CSV table of C-alpha atoms and ligand atoms in Angstrom, one decimal:
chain,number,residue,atom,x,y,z
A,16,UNK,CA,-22.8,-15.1,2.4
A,17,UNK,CA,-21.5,-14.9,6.0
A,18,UNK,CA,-20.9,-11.7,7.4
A,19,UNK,CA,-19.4,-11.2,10.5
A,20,UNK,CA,-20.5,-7.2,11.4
A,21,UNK,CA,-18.4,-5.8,14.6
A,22,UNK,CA,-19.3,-2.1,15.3
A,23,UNK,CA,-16.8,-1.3,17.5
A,24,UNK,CA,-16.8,1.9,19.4
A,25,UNK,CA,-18.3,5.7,19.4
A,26,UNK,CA,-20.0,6.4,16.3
A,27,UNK,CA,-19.3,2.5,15.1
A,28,UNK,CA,-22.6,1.3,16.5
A,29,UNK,CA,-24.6,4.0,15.1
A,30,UNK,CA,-22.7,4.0,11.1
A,31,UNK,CA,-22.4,0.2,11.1
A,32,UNK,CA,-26.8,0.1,12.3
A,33,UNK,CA,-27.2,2.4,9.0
A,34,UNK,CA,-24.9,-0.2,6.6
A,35,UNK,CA,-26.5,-3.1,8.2
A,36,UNK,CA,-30.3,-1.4,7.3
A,37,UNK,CA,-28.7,-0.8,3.8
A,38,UNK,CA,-27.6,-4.5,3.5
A,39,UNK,CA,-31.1,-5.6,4.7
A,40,UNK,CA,-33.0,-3.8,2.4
A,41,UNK,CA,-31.3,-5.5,-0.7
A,42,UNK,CA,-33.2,-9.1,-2.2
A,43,UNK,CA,-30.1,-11.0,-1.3
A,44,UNK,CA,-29.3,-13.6,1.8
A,45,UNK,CA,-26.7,-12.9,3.8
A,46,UNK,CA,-25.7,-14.4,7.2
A,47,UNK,CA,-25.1,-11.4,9.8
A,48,UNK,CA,-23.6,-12.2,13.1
A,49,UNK,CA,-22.4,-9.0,15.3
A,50,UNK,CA,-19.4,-9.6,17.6
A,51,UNK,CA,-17.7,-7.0,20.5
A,52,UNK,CA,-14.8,-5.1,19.5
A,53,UNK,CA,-12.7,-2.6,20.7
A,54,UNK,CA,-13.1,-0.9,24.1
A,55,UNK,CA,-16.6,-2.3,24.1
A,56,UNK,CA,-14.7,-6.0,24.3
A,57,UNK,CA,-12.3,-5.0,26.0
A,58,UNK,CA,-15.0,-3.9,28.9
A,59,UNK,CA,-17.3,-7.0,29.0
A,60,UNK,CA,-14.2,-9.7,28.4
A,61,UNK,CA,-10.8,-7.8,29.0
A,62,UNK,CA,-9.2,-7.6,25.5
A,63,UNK,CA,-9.7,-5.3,22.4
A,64,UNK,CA,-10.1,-8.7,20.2
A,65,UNK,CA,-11.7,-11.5,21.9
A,66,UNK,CA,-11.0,-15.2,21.2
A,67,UNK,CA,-14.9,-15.2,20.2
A,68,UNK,CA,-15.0,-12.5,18.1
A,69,UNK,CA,-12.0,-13.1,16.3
A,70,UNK,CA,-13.3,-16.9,15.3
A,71,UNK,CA,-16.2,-15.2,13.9
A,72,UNK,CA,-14.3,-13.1,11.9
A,73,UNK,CA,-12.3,-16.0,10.5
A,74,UNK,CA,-15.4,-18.2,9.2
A,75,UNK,CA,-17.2,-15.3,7.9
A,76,UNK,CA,-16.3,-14.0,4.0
A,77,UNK,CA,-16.4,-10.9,5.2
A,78,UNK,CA,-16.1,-8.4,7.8
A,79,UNK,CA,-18.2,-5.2,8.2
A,80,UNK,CA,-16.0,-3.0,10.7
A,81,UNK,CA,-17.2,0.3,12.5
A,82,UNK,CA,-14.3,1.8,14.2
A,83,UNK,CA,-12.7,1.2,17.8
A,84,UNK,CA,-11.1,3.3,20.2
A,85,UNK,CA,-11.8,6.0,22.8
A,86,UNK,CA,-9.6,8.8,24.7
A,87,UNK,CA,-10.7,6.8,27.9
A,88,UNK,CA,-8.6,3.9,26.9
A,89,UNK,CA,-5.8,6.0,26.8
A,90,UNK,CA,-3.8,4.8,29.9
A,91,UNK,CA,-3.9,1.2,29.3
A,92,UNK,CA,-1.2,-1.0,28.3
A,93,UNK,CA,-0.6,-0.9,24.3
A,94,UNK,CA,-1.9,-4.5,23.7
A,95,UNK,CA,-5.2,-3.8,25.6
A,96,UNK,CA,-6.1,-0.7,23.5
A,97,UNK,CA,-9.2,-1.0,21.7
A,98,UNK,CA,-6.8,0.3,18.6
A,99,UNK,CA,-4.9,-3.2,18.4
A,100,UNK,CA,-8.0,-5.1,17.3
A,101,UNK,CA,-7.7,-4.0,14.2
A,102,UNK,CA,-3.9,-4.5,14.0
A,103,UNK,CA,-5.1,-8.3,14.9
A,104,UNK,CA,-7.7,-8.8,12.8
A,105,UNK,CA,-5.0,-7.3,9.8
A,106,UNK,CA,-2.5,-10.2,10.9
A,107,UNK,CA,-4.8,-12.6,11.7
A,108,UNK,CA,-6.3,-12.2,8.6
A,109,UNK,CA,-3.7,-11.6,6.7
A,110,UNK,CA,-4.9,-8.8,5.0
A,111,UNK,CA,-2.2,-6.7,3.2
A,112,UNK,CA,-3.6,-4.5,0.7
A,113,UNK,CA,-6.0,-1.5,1.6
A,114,UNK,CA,-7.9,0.2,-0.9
A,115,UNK,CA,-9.1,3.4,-0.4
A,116,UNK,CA,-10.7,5.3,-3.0
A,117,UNK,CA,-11.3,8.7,-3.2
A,118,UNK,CA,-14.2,10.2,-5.4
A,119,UNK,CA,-15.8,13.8,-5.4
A,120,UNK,CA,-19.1,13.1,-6.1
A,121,UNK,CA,-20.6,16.3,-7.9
A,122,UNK,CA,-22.9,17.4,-5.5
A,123,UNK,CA,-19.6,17.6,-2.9
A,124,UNK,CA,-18.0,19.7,-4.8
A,125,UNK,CA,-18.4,22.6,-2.6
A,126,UNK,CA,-18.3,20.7,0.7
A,127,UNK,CA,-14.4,20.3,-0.3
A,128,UNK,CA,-12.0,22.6,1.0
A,129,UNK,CA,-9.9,22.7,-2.1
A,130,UNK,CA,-11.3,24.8,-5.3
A,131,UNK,CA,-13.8,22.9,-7.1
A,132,UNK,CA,-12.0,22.8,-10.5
A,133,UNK,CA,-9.2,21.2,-8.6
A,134,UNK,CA,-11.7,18.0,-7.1
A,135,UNK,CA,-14.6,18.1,-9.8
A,136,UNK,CA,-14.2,15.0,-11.3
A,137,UNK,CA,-11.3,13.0,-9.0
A,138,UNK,CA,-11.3,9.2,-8.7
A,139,UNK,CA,-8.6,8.7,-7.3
A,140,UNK,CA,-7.3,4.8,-5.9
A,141,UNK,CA,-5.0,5.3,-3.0
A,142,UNK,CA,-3.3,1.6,-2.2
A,143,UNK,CA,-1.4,1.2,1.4
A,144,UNK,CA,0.4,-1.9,2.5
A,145,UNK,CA,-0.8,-3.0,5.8
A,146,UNK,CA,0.9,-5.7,7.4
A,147,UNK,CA,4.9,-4.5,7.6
A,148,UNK,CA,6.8,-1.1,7.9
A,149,UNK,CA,7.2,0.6,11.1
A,150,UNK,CA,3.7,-0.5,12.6
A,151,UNK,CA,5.0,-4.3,12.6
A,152,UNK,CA,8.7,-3.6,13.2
A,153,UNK,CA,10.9,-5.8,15.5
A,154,UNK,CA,12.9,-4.1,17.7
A,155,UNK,CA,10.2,-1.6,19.3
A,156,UNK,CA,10.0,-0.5,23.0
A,157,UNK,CA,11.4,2.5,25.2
A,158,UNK,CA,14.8,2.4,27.2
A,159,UNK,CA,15.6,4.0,30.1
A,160,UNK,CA,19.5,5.1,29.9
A,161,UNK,CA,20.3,2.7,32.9
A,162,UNK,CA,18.6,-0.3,32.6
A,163,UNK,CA,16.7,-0.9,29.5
A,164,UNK,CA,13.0,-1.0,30.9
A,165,UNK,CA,10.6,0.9,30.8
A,166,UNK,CA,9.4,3.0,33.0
A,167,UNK,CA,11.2,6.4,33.6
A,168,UNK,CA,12.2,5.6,29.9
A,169,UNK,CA,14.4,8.3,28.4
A,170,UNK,CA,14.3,6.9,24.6
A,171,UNK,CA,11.9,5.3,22.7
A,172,UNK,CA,12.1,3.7,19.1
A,173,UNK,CA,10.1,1.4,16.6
A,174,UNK,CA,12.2,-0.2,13.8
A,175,UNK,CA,11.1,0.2,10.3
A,176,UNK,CA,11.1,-3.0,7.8
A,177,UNK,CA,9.5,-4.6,4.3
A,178,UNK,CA,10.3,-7.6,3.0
A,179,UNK,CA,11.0,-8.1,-0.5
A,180,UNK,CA,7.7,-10.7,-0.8
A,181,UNK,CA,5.4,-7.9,0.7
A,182,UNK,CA,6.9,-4.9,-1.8
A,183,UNK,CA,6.0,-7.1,-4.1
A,184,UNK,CA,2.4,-8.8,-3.4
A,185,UNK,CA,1.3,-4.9,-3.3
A,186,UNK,CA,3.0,-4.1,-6.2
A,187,UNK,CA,1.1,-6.7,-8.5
A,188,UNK,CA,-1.7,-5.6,-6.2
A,189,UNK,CA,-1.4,-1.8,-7.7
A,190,UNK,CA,-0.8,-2.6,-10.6
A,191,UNK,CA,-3.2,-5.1,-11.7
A,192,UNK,CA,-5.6,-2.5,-9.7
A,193,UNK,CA,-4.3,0.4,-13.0
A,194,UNK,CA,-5.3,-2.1,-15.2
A,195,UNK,CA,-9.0,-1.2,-14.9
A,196,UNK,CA,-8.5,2.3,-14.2
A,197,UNK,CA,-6.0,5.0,-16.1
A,198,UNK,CA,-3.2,2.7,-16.1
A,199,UNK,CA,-1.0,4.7,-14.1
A,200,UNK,CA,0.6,4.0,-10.4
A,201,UNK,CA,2.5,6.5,-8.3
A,202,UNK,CA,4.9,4.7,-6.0
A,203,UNK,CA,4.7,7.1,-2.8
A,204,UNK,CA,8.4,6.5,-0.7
A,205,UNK,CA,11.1,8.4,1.2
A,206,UNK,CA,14.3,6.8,-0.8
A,207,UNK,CA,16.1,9.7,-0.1
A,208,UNK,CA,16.4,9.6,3.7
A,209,UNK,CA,15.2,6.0,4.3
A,210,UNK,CA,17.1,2.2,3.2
A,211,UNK,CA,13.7,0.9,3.7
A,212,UNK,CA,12.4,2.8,1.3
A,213,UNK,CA,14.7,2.8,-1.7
A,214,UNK,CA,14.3,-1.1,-1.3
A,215,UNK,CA,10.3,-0.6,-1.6
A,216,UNK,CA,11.4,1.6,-4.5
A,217,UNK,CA,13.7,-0.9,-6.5
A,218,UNK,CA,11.2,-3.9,-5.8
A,219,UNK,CA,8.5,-1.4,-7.5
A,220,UNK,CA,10.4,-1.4,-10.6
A,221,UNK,CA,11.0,-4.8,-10.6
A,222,UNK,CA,8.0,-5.8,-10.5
A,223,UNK,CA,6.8,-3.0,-13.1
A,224,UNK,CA,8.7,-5.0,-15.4
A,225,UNK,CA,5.3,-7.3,-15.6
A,226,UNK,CA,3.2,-4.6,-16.7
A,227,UNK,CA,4.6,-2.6,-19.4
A,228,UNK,CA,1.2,-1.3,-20.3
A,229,UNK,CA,1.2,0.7,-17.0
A,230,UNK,CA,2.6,3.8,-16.7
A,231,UNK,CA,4.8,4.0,-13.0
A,232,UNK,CA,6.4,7.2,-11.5
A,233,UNK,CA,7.9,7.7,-8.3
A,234,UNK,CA,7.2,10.0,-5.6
A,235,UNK,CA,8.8,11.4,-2.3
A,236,UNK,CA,6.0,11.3,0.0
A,237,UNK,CA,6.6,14.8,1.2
A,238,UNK,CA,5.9,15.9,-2.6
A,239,UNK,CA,3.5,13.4,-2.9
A,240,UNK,CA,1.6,15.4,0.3
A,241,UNK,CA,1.9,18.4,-1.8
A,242,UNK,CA,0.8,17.0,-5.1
A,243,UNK,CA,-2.7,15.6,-3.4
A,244,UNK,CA,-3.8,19.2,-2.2
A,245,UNK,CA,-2.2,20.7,-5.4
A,246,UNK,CA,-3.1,19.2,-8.5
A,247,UNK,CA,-4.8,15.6,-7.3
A,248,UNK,CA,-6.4,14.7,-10.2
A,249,UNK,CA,-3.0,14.0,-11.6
A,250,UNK,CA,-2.6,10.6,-9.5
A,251,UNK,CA,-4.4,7.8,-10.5
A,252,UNK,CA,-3.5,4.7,-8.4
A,253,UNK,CA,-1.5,5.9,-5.4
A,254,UNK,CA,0.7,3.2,-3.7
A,255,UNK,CA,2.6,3.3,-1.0
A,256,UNK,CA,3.4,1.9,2.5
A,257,UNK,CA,1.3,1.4,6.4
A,258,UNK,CA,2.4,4.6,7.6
A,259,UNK,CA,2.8,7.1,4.7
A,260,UNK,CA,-0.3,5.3,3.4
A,261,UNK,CA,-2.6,5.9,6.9
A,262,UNK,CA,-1.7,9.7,6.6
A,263,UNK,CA,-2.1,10.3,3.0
A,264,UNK,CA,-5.3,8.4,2.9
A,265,UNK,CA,-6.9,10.6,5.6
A,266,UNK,CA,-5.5,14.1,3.5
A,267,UNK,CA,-7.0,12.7,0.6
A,268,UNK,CA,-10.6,12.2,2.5
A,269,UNK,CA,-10.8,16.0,3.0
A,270,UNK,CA,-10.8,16.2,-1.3
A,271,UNK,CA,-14.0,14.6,-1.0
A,272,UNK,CA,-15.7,16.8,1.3
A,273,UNK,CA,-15.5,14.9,4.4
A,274,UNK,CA,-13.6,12.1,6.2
A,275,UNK,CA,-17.7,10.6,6.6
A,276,UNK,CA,-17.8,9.8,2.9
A,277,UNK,CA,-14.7,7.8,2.5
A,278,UNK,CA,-14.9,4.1,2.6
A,279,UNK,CA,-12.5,0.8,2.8
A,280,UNK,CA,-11.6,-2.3,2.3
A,281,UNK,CA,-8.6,-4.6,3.6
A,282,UNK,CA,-8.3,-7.7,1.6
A,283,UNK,CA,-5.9,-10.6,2.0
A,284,UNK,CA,-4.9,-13.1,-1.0
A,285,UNK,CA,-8.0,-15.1,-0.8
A,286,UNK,CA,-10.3,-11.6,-1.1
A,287,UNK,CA,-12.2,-12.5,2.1
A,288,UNK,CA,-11.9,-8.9,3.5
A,289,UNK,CA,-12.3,-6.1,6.1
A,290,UNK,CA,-14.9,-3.6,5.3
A,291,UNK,CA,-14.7,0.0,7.2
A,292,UNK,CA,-14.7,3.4,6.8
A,293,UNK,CA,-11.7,5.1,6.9
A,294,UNK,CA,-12.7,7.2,10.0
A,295,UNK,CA,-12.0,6.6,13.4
A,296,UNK,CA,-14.5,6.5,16.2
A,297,UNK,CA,-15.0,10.3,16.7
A,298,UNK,CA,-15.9,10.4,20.2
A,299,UNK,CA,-16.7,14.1,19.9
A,300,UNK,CA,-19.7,13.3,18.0
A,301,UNK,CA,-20.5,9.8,19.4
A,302,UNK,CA,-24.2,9.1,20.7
A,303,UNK,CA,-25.6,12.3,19.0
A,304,UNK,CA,-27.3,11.0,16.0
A,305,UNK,CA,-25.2,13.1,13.4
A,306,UNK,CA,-21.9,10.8,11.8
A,307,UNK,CA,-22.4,10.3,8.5
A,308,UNK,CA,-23.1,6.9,7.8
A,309,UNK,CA,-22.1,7.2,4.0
A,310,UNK,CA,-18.4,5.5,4.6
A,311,UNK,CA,-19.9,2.9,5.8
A,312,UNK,CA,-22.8,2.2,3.4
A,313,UNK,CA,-20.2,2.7,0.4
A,314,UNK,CA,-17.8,0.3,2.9
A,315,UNK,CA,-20.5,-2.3,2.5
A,316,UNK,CA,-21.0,-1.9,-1.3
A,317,UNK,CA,-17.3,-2.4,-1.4
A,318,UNK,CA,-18.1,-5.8,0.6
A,319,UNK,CA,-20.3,-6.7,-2.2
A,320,UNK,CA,-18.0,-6.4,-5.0
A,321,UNK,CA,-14.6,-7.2,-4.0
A,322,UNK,CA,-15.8,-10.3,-1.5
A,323,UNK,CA,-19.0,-11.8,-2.1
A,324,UNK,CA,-19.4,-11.5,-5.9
A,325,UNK,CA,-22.2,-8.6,-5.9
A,326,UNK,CA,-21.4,-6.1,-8.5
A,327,UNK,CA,-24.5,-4.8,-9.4
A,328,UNK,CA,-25.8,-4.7,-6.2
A,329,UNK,CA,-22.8,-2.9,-4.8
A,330,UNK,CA,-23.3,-0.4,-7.2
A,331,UNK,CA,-27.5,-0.1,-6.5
A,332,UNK,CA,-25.9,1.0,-3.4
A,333,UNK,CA,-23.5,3.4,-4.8
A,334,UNK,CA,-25.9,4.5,-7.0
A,335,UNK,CA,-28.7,5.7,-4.0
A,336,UNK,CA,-26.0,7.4,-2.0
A,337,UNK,CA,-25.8,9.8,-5.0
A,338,UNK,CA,-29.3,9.8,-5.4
A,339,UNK,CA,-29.6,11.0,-1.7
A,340,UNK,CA,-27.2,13.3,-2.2
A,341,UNK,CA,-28.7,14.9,-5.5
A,342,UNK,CA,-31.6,15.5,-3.1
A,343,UNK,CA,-29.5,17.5,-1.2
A,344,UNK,CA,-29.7,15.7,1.9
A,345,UNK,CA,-26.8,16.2,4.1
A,346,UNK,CA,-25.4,14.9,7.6
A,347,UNK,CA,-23.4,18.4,9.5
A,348,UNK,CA,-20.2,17.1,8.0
A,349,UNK,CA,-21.2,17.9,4.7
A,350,UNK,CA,-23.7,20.1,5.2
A,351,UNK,CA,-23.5,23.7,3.2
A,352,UNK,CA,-26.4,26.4,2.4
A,353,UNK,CA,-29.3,25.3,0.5
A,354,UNK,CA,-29.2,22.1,1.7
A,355,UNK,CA,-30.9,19.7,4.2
A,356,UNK,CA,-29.6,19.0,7.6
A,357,UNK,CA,-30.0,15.0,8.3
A,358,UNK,CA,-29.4,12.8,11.5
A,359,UNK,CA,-27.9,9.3,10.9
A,360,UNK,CA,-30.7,7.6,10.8
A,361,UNK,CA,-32.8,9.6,8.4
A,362,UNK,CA,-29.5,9.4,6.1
A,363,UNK,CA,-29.5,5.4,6.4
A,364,UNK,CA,-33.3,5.9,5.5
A,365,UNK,CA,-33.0,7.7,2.7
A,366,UNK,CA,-30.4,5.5,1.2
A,367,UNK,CA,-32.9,2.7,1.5
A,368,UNK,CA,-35.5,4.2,0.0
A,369,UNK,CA,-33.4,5.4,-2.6
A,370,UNK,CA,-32.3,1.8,-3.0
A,371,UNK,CA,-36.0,1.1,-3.3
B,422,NAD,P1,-11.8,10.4,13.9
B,422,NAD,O1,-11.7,9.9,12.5
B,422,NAD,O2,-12.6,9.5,14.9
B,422,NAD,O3,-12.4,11.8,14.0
B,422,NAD,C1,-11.7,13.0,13.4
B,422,NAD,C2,-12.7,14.1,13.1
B,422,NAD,O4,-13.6,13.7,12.1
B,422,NAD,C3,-13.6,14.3,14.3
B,422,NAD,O5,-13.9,15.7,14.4
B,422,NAD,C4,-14.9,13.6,14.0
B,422,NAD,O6,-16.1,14.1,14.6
B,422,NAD,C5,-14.9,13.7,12.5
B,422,NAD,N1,-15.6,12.5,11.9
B,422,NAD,C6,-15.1,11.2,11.8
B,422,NAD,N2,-16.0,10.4,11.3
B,422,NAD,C7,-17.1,11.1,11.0
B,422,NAD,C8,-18.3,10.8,10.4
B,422,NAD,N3,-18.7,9.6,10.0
B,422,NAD,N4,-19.3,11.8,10.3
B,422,NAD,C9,-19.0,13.1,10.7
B,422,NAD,N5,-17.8,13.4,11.3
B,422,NAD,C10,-16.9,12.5,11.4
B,422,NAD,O7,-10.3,10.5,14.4
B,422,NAD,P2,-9.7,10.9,15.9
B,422,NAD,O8,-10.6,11.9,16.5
B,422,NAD,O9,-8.3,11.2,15.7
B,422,NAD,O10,-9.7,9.5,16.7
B,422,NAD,C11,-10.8,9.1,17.6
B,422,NAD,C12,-10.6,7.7,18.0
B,422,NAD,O11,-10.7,6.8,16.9
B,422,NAD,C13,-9.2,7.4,18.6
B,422,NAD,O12,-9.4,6.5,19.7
B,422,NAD,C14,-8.5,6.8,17.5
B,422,NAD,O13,-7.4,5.9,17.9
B,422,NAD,C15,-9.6,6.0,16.8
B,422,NAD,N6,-9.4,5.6,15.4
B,422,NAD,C16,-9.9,4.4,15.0
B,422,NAD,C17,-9.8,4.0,13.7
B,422,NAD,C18,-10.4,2.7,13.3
B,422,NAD,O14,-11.2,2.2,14.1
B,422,NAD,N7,-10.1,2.2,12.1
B,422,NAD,C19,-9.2,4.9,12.8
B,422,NAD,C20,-8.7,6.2,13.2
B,422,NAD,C21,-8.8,6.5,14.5
């Protein structure tokens, strides 16, 4: 089992050191190899996504992603952002569906900001297309009213676009994803406003025409934003597209107590996948000991199960992150009254010890 582990920037190191322990710790060989990406490539070779690291990425089964990106980046050229490499590695990939799920374990009940009748007890799957939409979309660029280029540019614009094969790989994708869940997908889209979007809309129902046992409902993504604060537990596999996806994803961490407890995976058609959590690189926090590295450890137990055939140990995993929770132990992100205050490390510890 090759895995090709890239920590990226900020907290990435420190999260993706924790996972890595966790991954250790289990009876199972795996091949690690760590690569440079992000600003921390893009500072030793002079790109986001070196030739090198990408390769690696490629032969390995899987890939075990921190997160990438700083503020100090800022003022380089788009393609040169630490950002792109994971845009890259998405399309290089070819990985299209990203699953996000989002559970309130017990003991993180009251680290949500909603009411806890509202979150006790959600497991919730949201589903977002990655590779099209207005992320991907041909024409992009600014104008400048006399002669086109940028800079001075007094417009900008990014074009928004799905194809009908894309609608509907994550379509079966969803749906095949109900099947062993509750059986029911929400199609998240703007129909009213958008063309693009009452096309993702009518390729849904096509599609749905395949799996009468599941139940499908549409939903405006503004009511849809609404729905996930107000009654959540109603949704049970969310699907929807790159950019509605990226933001409703992140709302639906806070349901879980924290953005630190929310992990990922990006797979393409062969399941070889990207593993990260769904955080960024929180440079506020970075080099301080305190991220939560739980995204991440649950990112790698993902890795397990939906890429390298590892059920039960993916969910030996899942099942000492609880553990270390029911002990109460708590990075500042999650931390409430009566409970104990950990670094990174000593979370990463625990989790081992509870795998032990
Ligand atoms: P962020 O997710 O990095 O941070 C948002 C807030 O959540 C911050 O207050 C941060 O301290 C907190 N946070 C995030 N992860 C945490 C963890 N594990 N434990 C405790 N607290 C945590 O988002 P941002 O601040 O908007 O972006 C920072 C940088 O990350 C930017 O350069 C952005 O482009 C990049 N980013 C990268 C990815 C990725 O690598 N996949 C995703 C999102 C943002």
């Amino acid at each position: 089992m090759k895995i090709a582990v890239l920590p990226g920037d900020g907290i990435g190191t420190e999260i993706v050191a924790e996972a890595v322990k966790v991954l250790r710790a289990l009876d199972l060989k795996f091949e690690m190899e760590e690569a440079l990406v992000g600003g921390a490539a893009y500072d030793a070779h002079g790109h986001p996504l070196p030739e090198s690291t990408l390769k690696l990425a490629k032969a390995a089964d899987a890939v075990l992603f921190g997160a990438v990106g700083d503020w100090k980046y800022d003022k380089l050229d788009r393609p040169l952002r630490p950002e792109q490499a994971i845009l890259g590695l998405r399309k290089n990939l070819g990985l299209f569906a990203n699953f996000r799920p989002a559970i309130c374990y017990p003991q993180l009940v009251g680290a949500s900001s909603l009411k806890p009748e509202l979150v006790s007890g959600l497991d919730i799957l949201i589903i977002r297309e990655l590779t099209g939409d207005i992320y991907f979309g041909q024409p992009r660029g600014r104008r400048t009213a006399s002669d086109g280029h940028f800079p001075g540019a007094e417009e900008a614009f990014d074009t928004m676009r799905y194809s009908k094969p894309e609608i509907e790989r994550i379509a079966h994708v969803a749906f095949q994803a109900a099947r062993k869940r509750n059986k029911k997908v929400t199609s998240v889209d703007k129909a009213n406003v958008l063309e693009t979007f009452q096309f993702w809309k009518d390729v849904v129902t096509e599609v749905h025409a395949q799996y009468p046992d599941v139940q499908l409902e549409h939903m405006y993504v503004d009511n849809a934003a609404m729905q996930l604060v107000k009654a959540p537990k109603s949704f049970d596999v969310l699907v929807t597209g790159n950019m509605f996806g990226d933001i409703l994803s992140d709302e639906a961490s806070m349901l879980t107590g924290s953005i630190g407890m929310l992990p990922s995976a990006s797979l393409n058609a062969a399941n070889q996948g990207l593993y990260e959590p769904s955080h960024g690189s929180a440079p506020d926090i970075a080099g301080k000991g305190v991220a939560n590295p739980l995204a991440t450890i649950l990112s790698a137990a993902m890795m397990l199960r939906f890429s390298l055939g590892q059920a039960e140990a993916a969910a030996r995993i899942e099942a000492a992150v609880q553990n270390v929770l029911a002990q109460g132990l708590r990075t500042a992100d999650i931390y409430s009254e009566g409970t104990t205050r950990v670094g990174t490390r000593e979370m990463g510890d625990a989790v081992v010890k509870a795998l032990a």
